[in-house]
MMTF fields as JSON, N, C-alpha, C and O atoms, coordinates in Angstrom:
{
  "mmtfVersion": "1.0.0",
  "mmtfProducer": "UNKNOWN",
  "numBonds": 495,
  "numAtoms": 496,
  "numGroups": 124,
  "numChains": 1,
  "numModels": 1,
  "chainsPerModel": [1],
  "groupsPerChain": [124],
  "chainIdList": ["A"],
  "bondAtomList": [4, 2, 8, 6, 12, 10, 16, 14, 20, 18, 24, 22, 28, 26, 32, 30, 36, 34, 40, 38, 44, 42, 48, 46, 52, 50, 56, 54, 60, 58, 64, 62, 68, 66, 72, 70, 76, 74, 80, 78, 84, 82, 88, 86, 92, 90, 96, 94, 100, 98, 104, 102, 108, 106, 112, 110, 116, 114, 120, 118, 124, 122, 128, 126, 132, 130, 136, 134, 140, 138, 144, 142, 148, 146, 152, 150, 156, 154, 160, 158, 164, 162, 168, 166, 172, 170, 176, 174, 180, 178, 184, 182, 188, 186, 192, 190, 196, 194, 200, 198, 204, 202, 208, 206, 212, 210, 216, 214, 220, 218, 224, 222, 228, 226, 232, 230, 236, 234, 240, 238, 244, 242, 248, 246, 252, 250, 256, 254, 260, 258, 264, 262, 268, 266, 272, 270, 276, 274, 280, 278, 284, 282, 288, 286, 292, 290, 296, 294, 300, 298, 304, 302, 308, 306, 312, 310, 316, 314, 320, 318, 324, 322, 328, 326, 332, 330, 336, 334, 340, 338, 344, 342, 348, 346, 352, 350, 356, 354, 360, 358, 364, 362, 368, 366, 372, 370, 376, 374, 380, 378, 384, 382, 388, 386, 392, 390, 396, 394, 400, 398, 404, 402, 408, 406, 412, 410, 416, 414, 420, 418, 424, 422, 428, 426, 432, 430, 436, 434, 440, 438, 444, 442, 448, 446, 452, 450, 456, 454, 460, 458, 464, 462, 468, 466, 472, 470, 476, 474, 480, 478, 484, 482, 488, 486, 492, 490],
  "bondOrderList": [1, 1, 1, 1, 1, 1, 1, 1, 1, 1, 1, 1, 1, 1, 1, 1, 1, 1, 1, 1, 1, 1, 1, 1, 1, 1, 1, 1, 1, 1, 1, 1, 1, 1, 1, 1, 1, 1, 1, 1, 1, 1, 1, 1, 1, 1, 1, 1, 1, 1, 1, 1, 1, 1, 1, 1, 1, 1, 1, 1, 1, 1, 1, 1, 1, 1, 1, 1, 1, 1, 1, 1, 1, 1, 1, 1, 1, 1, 1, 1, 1, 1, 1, 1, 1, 1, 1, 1, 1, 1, 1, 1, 1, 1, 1, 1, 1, 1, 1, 1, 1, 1, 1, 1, 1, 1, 1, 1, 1, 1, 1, 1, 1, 1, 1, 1, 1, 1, 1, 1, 1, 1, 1],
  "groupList": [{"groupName": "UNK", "atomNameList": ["N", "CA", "C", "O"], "elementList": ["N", "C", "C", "O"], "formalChargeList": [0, 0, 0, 0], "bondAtomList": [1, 0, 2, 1, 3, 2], "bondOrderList": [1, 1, 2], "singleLetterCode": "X", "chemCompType": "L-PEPTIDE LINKING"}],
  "groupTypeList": [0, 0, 0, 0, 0, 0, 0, 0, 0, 0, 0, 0, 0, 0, 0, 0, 0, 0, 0, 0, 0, 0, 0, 0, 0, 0, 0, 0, 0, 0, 0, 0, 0, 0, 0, 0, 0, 0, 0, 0, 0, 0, 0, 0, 0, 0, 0, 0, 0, 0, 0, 0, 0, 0, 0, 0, 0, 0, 0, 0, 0, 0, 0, 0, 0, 0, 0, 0, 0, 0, 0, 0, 0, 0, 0, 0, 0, 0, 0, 0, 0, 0, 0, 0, 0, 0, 0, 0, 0, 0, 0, 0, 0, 0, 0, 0, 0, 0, 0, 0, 0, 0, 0, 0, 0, 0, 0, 0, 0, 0, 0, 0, 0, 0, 0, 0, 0, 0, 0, 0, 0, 0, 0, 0],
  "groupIdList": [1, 2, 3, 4, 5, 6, 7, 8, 9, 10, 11, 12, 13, 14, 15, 16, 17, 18, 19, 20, 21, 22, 23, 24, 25, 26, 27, 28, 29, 30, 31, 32, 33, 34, 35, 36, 37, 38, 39, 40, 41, 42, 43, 44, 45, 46, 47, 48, 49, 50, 51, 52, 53, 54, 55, 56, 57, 58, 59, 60, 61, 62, 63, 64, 65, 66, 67, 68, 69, 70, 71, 72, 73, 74, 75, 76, 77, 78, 79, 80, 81, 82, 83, 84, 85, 86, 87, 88, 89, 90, 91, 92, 93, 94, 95, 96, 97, 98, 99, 100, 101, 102, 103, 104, 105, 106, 107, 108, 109, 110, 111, 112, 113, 114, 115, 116, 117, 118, 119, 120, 121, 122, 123, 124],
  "secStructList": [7, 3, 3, 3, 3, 7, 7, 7, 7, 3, 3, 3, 6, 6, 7, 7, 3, 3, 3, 3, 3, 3, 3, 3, 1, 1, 7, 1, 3, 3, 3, 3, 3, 3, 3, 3, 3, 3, 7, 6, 6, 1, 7, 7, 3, 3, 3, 3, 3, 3, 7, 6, 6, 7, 7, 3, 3, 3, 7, 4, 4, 4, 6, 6, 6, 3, 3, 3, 3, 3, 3, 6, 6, 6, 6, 3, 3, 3, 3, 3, 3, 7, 1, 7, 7, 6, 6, 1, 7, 3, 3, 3, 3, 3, 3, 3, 3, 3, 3, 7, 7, 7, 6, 6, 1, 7, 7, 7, 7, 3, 3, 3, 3, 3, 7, 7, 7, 3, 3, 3, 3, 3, 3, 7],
  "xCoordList": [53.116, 51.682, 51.282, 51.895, 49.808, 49.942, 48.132, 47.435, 47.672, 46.34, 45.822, 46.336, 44.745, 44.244, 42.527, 41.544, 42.807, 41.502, 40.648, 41.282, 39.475, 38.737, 37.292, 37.1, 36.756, 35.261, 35.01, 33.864, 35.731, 35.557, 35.524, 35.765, 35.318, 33.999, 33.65, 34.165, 32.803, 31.971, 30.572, 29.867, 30.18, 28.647, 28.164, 28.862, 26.831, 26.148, 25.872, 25.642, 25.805, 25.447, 24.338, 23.292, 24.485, 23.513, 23.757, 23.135, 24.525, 24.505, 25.512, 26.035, 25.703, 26.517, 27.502, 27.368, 28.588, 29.834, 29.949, 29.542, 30.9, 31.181, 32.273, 32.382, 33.459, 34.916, 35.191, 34.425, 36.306, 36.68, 38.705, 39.475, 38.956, 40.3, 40.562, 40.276, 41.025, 41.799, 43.094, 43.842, 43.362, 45.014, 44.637, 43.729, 46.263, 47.12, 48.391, 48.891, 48.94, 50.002, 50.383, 49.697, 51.598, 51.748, 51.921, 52.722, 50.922, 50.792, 50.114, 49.563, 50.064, 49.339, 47.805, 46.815, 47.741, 46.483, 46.587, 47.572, 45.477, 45.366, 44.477, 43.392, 44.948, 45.136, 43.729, 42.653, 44.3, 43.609, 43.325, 44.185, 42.012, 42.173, 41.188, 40.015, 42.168, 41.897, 41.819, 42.698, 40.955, 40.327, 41.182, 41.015, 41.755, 42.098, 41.943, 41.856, 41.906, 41.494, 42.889, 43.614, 42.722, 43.486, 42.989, 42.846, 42.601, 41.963, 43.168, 44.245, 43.249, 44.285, 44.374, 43.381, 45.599, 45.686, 45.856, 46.21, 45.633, 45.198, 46.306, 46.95, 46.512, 46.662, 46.278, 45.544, 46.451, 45.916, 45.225, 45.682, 43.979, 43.046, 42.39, 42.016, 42.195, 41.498, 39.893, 39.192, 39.813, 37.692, 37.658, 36.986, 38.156, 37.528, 38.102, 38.723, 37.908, 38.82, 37.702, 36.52, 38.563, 37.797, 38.911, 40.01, 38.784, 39.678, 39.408, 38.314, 40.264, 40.375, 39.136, 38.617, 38.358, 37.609, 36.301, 35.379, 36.178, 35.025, 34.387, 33.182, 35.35, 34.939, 35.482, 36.451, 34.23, 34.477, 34.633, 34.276, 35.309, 35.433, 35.401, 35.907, 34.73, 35.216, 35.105, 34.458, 35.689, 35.903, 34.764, 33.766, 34.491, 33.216, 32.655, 31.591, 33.479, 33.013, 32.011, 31.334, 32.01, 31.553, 30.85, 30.235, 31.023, 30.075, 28.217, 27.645, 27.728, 26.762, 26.349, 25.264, 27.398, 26.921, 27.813, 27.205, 29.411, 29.833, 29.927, 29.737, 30.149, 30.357, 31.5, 31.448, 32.326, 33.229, 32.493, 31.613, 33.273, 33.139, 34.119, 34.583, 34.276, 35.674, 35.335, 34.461, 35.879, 35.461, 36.888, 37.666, 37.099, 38.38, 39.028, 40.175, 37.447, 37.625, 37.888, 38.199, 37.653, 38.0, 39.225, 39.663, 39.79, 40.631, 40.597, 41.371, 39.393, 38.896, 38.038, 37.127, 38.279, 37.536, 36.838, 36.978, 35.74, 34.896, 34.884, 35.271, 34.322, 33.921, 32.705, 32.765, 31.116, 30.108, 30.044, 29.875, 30.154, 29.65, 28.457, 28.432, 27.501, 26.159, 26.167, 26.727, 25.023, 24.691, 26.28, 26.447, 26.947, 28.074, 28.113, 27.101, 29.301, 29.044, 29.88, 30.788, 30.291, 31.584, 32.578, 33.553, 32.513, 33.47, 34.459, 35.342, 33.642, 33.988, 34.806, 35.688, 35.218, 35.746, 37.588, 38.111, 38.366, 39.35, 39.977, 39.524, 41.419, 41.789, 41.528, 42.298, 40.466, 40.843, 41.929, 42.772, 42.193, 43.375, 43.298, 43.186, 43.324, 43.532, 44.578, 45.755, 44.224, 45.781, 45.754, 45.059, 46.603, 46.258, 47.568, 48.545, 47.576, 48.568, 48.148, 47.247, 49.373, 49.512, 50.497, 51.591, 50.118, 51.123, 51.674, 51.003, 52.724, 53.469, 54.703, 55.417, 55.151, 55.9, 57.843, 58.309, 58.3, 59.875, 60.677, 60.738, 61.222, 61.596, 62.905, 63.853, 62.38, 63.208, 63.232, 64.199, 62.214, 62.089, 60.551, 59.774, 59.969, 59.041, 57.585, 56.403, 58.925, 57.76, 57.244, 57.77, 56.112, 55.095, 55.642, 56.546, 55.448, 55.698, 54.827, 54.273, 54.824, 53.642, 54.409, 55.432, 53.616, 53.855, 53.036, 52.027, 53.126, 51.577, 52.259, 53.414, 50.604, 51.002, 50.14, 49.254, 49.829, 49.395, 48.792, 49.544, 47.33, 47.005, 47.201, 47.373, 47.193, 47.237, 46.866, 47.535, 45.185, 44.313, 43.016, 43.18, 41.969, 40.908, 40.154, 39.555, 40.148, 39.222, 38.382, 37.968, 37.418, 35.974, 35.798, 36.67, 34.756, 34.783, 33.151, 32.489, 32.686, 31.238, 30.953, 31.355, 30.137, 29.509, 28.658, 27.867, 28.719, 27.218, 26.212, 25.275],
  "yCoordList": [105.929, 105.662, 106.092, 105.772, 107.115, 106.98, 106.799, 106.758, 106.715, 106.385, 107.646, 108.383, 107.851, 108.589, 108.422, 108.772, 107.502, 107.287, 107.983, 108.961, 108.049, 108.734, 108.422, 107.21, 108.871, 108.78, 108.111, 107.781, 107.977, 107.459, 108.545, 109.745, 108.158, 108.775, 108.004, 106.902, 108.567, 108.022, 108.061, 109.033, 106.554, 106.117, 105.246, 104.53, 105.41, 104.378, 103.562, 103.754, 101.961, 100.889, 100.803, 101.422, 100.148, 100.11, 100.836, 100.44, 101.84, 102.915, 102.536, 101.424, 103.533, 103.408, 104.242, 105.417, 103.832, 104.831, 103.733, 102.595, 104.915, 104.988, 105.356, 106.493, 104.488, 104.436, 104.697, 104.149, 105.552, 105.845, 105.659, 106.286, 105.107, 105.442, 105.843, 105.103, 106.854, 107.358, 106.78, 106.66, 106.519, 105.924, 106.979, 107.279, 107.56, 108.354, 107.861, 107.008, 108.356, 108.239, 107.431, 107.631, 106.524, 106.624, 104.638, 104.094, 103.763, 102.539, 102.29, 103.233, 101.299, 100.549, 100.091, 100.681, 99.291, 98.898, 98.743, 98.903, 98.436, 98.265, 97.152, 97.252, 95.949, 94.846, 94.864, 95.447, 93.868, 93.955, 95.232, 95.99, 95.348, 96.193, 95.736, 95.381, 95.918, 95.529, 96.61, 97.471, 96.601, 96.991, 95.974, 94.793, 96.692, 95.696, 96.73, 97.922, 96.231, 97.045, 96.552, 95.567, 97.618, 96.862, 97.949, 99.065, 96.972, 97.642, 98.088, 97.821, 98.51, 98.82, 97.661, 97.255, 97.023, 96.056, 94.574, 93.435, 94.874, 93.983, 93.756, 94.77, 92.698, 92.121, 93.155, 94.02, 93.364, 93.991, 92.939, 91.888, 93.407, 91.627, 92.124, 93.296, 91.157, 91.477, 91.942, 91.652, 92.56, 92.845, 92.359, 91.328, 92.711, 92.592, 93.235, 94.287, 92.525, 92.238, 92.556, 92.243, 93.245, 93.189, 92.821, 93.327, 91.875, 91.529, 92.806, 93.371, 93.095, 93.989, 93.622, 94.471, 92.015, 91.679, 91.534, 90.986, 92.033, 92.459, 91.529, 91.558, 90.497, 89.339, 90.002, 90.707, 89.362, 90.45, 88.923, 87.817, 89.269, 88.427, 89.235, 90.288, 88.393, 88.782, 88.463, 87.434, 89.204, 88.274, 87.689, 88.213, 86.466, 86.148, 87.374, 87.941, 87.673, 88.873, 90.166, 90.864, 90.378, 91.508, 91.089, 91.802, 89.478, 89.064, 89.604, 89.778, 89.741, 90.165, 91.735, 92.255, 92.291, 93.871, 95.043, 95.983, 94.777, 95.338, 95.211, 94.022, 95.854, 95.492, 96.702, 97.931, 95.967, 96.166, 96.66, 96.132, 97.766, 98.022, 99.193, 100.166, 98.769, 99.732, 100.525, 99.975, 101.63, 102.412, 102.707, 103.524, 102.031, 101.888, 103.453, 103.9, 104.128, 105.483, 106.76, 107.929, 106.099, 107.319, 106.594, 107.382, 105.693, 104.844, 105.269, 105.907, 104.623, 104.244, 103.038, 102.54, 102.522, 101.618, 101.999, 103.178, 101.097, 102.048, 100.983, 99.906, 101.257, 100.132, 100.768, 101.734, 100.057, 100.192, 99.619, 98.403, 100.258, 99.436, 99.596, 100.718, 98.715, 98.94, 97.611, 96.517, 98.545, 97.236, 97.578, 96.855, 98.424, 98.51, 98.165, 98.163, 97.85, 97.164, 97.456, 97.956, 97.466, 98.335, 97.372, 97.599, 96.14, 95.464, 95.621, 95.034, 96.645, 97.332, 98.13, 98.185, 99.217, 99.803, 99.531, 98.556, 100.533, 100.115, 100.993, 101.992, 101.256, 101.956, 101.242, 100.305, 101.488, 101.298, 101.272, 102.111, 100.4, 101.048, 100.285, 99.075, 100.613, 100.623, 99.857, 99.954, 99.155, 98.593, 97.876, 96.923, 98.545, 97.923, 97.628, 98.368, 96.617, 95.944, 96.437, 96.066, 97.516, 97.841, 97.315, 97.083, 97.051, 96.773, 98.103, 98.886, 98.018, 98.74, 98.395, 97.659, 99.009, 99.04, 98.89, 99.963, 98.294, 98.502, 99.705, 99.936, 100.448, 101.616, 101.095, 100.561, 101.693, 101.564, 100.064, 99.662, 99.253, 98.155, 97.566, 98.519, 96.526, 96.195, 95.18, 94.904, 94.912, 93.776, 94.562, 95.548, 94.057, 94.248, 94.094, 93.259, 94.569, 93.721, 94.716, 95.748, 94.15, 94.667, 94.767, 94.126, 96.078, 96.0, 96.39, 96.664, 96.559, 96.625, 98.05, 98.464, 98.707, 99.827, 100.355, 99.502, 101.402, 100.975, 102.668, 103.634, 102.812, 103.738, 104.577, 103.737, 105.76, 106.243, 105.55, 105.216, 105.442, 104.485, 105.843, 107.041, 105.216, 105.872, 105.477, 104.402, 106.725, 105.905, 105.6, 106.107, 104.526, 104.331, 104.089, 103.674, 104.351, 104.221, 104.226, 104.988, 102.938, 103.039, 102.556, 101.522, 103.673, 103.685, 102.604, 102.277, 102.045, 101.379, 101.898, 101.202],
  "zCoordList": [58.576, 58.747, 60.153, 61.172, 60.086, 61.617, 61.641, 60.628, 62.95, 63.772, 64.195, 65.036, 63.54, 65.235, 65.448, 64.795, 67.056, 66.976, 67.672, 68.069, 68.084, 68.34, 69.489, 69.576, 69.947, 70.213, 71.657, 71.96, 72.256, 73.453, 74.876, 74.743, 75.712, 76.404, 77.865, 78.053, 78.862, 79.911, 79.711, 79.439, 79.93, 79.223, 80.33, 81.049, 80.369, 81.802, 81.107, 79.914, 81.924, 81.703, 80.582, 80.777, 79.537, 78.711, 77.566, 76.58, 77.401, 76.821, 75.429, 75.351, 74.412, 73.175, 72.946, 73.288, 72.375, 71.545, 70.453, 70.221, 69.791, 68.459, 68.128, 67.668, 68.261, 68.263, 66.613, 65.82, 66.102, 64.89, 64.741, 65.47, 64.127, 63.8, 62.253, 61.311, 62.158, 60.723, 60.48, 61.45, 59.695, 58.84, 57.863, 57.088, 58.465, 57.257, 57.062, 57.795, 56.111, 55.483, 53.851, 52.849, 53.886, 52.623, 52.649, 53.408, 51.586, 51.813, 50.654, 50.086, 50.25, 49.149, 49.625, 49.193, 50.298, 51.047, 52.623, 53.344, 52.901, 54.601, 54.487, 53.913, 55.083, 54.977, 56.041, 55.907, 57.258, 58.653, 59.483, 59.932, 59.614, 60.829, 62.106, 62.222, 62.87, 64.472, 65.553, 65.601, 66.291, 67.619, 69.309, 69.614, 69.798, 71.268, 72.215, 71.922, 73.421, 74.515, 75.998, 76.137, 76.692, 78.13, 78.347, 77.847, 79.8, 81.4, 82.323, 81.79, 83.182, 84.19, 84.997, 85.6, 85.074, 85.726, 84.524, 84.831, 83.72, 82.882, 81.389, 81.119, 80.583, 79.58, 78.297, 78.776, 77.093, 76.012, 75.334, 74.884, 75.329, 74.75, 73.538, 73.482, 72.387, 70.943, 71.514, 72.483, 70.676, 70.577, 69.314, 69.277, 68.136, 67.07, 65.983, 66.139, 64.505, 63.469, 62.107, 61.972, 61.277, 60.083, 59.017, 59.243, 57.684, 56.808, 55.55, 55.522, 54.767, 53.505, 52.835, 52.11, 53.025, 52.153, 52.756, 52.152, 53.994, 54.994, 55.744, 55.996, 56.202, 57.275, 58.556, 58.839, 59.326, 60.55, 61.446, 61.041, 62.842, 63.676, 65.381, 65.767, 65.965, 67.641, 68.721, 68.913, 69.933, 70.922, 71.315, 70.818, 72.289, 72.92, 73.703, 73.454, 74.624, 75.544, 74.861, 75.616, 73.418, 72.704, 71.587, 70.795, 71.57, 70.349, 70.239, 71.316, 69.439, 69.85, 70.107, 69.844, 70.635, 71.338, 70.209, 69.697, 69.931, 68.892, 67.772, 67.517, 66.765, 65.515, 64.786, 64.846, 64.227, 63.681, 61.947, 61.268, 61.75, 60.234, 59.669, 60.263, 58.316, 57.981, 56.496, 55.826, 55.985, 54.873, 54.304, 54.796, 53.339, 53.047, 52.293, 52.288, 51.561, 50.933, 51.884, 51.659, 52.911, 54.339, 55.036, 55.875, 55.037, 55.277, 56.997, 57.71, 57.222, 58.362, 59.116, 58.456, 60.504, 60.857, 61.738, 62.063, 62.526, 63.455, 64.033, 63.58, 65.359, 66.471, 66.955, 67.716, 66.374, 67.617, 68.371, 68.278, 69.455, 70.445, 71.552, 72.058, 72.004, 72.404, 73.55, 73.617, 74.547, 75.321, 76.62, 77.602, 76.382, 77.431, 78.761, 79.462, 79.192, 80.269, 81.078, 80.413, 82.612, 83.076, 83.113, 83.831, 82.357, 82.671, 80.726, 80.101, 80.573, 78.644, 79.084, 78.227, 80.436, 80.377, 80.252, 80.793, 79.484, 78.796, 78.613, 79.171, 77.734, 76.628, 75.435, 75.221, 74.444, 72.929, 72.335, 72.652, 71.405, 70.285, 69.178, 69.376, 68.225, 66.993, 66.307, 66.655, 65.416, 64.708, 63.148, 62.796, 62.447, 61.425, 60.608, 60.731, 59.834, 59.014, 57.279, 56.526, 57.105, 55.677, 55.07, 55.583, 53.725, 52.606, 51.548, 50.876, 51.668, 50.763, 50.36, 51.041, 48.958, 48.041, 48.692, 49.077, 48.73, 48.923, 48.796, 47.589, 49.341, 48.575, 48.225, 48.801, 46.314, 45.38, 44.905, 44.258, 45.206, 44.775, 44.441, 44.488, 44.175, 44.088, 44.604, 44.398, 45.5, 46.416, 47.361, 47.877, 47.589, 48.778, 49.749, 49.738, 50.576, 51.96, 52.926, 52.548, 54.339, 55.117, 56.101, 56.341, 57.041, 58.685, 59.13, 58.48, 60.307, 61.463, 62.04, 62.145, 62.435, 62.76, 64.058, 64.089, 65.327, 66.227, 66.574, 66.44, 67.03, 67.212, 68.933, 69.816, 69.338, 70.328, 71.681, 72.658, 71.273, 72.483, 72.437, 72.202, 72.702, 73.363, 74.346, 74.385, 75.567, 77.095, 76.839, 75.796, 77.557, 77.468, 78.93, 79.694, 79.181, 80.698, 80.421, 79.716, 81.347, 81.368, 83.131, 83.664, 83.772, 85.239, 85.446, 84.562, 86.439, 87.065, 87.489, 87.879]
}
């Protein structure tokens, strides 16, 4: 399974992107998909979550300004995000938990899988 995400960029205060990750490869479904970020200097912290069944969740810091949404027929998720702020600036990344088949057997089972990263960098 692999990631590749996309769309990130240098944006002034106020301003918008439009983060994309693709999943390819070979899986039954894609369960969760998640958005996290780390700054330089910093922790890898959640932004925001979408379930297979389209409940979205997120951090306080971005409640309000992003929104999470996923297209399961492009087997993709997106991150808008609006209202940016320089304290948004980050690496993106991507992550998502697929289920698939055993090889040569029949149970499900799942693992998590983790995208490249994309810059965002927003000026004052």
């Amino acid at each position: 399974v692999q990631l590749q995400a996309c769309g990130g960029g240098l944006v002034q205060t106020g301003g918008s992107l439009r983060l994309s990750c693709v999943v390819s490869g070979t899986f039954f479904s894609i369960n969760v998909m998640t958005w996290y970020r780390q700054a330089p200097g910093n922790e890898r912290e959640y932004v925001a979550q979408v379930t297979h069944g389209g409940f979205t969740n997120y951090a306080d810091s971005v409640k309000g300004r992003f929104t999470i949404s996923r297209d399961d027929a492009k087997t993709t998720v997106y991150l808008e995000m609006n209202s940016l702020k320089p304290e948004d600036t980050a690496v993106y990344y991507c992550n998502v938990r697929v289920s698939f088949y055993e090889p040569g057997g029949y149970r499900l089972l799942e693992d998590e899988y983790w995208g490249q990263g994309t810059q965002v960098t927003v000026s004052s």
